[in-house]
């Protein structure tokens, strides 16, 4: 690996702690929202869009790395901005995936068919014992 690319990667590594913290925050936020009723299909559309934006950021970061290899040193701000955006997208993707999986696992009331929380003893809508 050439020195310019190595220097870029060292710089990128310096931002890794933030990403780990942000991912943990996203996971916690996903847990808090588990009880909300949201349409899984809508969330899947959001997830599809986010994945597209994320992939575009990955492409740009790859371009930065290749440009660096060719000797065009990128501006620090440009790289940091791309990384910050990628972190943000990654957190939102993790959050959405968590919400979708929570919704898919959610129980349905045998009495009225409304969704219920996993820990619920009675249906919030009709009172049927679960
Ligand atoms: Zn019910």
Tab-separated table of C-alpha atoms in Angstrom, residues 2-119:
chain	number	residue	atom	x	y	z
A	2	UNK	CA	1.447	3.398	-0.850
A	3	UNK	CA	2.192	5.997	1.818
A	4	UNK	CA	-0.440	8.456	0.665
A	5	UNK	CA	-3.200	5.874	0.947
A	6	UNK	CA	-1.804	4.719	4.294
A	7	UNK	CA	-1.865	8.315	5.584
A	8	UNK	CA	-5.469	8.665	4.432
A	9	UNK	CA	-6.458	5.441	6.190
A	10	UNK	CA	-4.727	6.561	9.395
A	11	UNK	CA	-6.734	9.763	9.276
A	12	UNK	CA	-9.927	7.809	8.649
A	13	UNK	CA	-9.144	5.463	11.557
A	14	UNK	CA	-9.088	8.459	13.900
A	15	UNK	CA	-12.835	8.897	13.393
A	16	UNK	CA	-13.724	5.267	14.229
A	17	UNK	CA	-14.641	5.795	17.887
A	18	UNK	CA	-17.341	8.230	16.960
A	19	UNK	CA	-18.888	5.697	14.578
A	20	UNK	CA	-19.053	3.011	17.263
A	21	UNK	CA	-20.750	5.409	19.701
A	22	UNK	CA	-23.218	6.563	17.083
A	23	UNK	CA	-24.091	2.972	16.190
A	24	UNK	CA	-24.767	2.149	19.841
A	25	UNK	CA	-27.027	5.227	20.136
A	26	UNK	CA	-28.916	4.068	17.057
A	27	UNK	CA	-29.467	0.636	18.519
A	28	UNK	CA	-30.781	2.148	21.766
A	29	UNK	CA	-33.125	4.458	19.863
A	30	UNK	CA	-34.422	1.479	17.893
A	31	UNK	CA	-35.224	-0.336	21.142
A	32	UNK	CA	-37.193	2.633	22.473
A	33	UNK	CA	-39.312	2.805	19.361
A	34	UNK	CA	-40.133	-0.898	19.306
A	35	UNK	CA	-43.661	-0.298	20.567
A	36	UNK	CA	-44.652	2.114	17.837
A	37	UNK	CA	-46.984	0.928	15.149
A	38	UNK	CA	-45.482	1.618	11.776
A	39	UNK	CA	-46.079	0.124	8.419
A	40	UNK	CA	-43.271	-2.336	7.602
A	41	UNK	CA	-43.670	-1.650	3.889
A	42	UNK	CA	-43.064	2.086	4.443
A	43	UNK	CA	-39.968	1.334	6.488
A	44	UNK	CA	-38.682	-0.950	3.755
A	45	UNK	CA	-39.038	1.878	1.217
A	46	UNK	CA	-37.058	4.174	3.540
A	47	UNK	CA	-34.457	1.456	3.994
A	48	UNK	CA	-34.126	1.023	0.236
A	49	UNK	CA	-33.533	4.781	-0.229
A	50	UNK	CA	-31.034	4.895	2.645
A	51	UNK	CA	-29.121	1.951	1.241
A	52	UNK	CA	-28.887	3.763	-2.096
A	53	UNK	CA	-27.541	6.911	-0.418
A	54	UNK	CA	-25.134	4.823	1.642
A	55	UNK	CA	-23.829	3.018	-1.441
A	56	UNK	CA	-23.291	6.354	-3.167
A	57	UNK	CA	-21.219	7.567	-0.198
A	58	UNK	CA	-19.195	4.348	-0.317
A	59	UNK	CA	-18.553	4.979	-4.016
A	60	UNK	CA	-17.384	8.544	-3.261
A	61	UNK	CA	-15.104	7.330	-0.472
A	62	UNK	CA	-13.646	4.749	-2.836
A	63	UNK	CA	-13.039	7.516	-5.354
A	64	UNK	CA	-11.234	9.565	-2.678
A	65	UNK	CA	-8.999	6.611	-1.905
A	66	UNK	CA	-8.165	6.060	-5.554
A	67	UNK	CA	-7.547	9.784	-6.124
A	68	UNK	CA	-5.193	9.704	-3.122
A	69	UNK	CA	-3.377	6.757	-4.637
A	70	UNK	CA	-2.961	8.777	-7.831
A	71	UNK	CA	-1.476	11.648	-5.837
A	72	UNK	CA	-4.480	13.969	-5.508
A	73	UNK	CA	-4.596	14.526	-1.748
A	74	UNK	CA	-8.198	15.175	-0.718
A	75	UNK	CA	-9.164	18.019	1.575
A	76	UNK	CA	-9.586	16.895	5.150
A	77	UNK	CA	-13.046	18.420	5.377
A	78	UNK	CA	-14.291	16.585	2.303
A	79	UNK	CA	-13.215	13.207	3.685
A	80	UNK	CA	-14.554	13.927	7.171
A	81	UNK	CA	-17.864	15.069	5.726
A	82	UNK	CA	-18.231	11.904	3.682
A	83	UNK	CA	-17.356	9.787	6.714
A	84	UNK	CA	-19.788	11.678	8.947
A	85	UNK	CA	-22.556	11.209	6.376
A	86	UNK	CA	-21.720	7.511	6.038
A	87	UNK	CA	-21.830	7.119	9.847
A	88	UNK	CA	-25.187	8.842	9.966
A	89	UNK	CA	-26.632	6.666	7.194
A	90	UNK	CA	-25.230	3.508	8.799
A	91	UNK	CA	-26.887	4.411	12.115
A	92	UNK	CA	-30.216	5.112	10.441
A	93	UNK	CA	-30.003	1.870	8.459
A	94	UNK	CA	-29.308	-0.110	11.651
A	95	UNK	CA	-32.196	1.673	13.385
A	96	UNK	CA	-34.614	0.945	10.541
A	97	UNK	CA	-33.557	-2.700	10.374
A	98	UNK	CA	-34.134	-2.981	14.120
A	99	UNK	CA	-37.588	-1.438	13.842
A	100	UNK	CA	-38.548	-3.673	10.924
A	101	UNK	CA	-37.421	-6.800	12.769
A	102	UNK	CA	-39.279	-5.678	15.925
A	103	UNK	CA	-42.437	-5.119	13.918
A	104	UNK	CA	-42.173	-8.461	12.196
A	105	UNK	CA	-41.780	-10.219	15.540
A	106	UNK	CA	-44.615	-8.298	17.149
A	107	UNK	CA	-47.560	-10.347	18.350
A	108	UNK	CA	-51.040	-10.028	16.965
A	109	UNK	CA	-54.076	-10.153	19.239
A	110	UNK	CA	-56.156	-13.316	18.685
A	111	UNK	CA	-59.282	-11.314	19.586
A	112	UNK	CA	-59.075	-8.239	17.358
A	113	UNK	CA	-56.015	-8.783	15.166
A	114	UNK	CA	-54.298	-5.558	16.294
A	115	UNK	CA	-50.532	-5.694	16.930
A	116	UNK	CA	-49.428	-6.126	20.552
A	117	UNK	CA	-46.115	-5.747	22.358
A	118	UNK	CA	-44.061	-8.852	23.087
A	119	UNK	CA	-44.344	-8.400	26.867
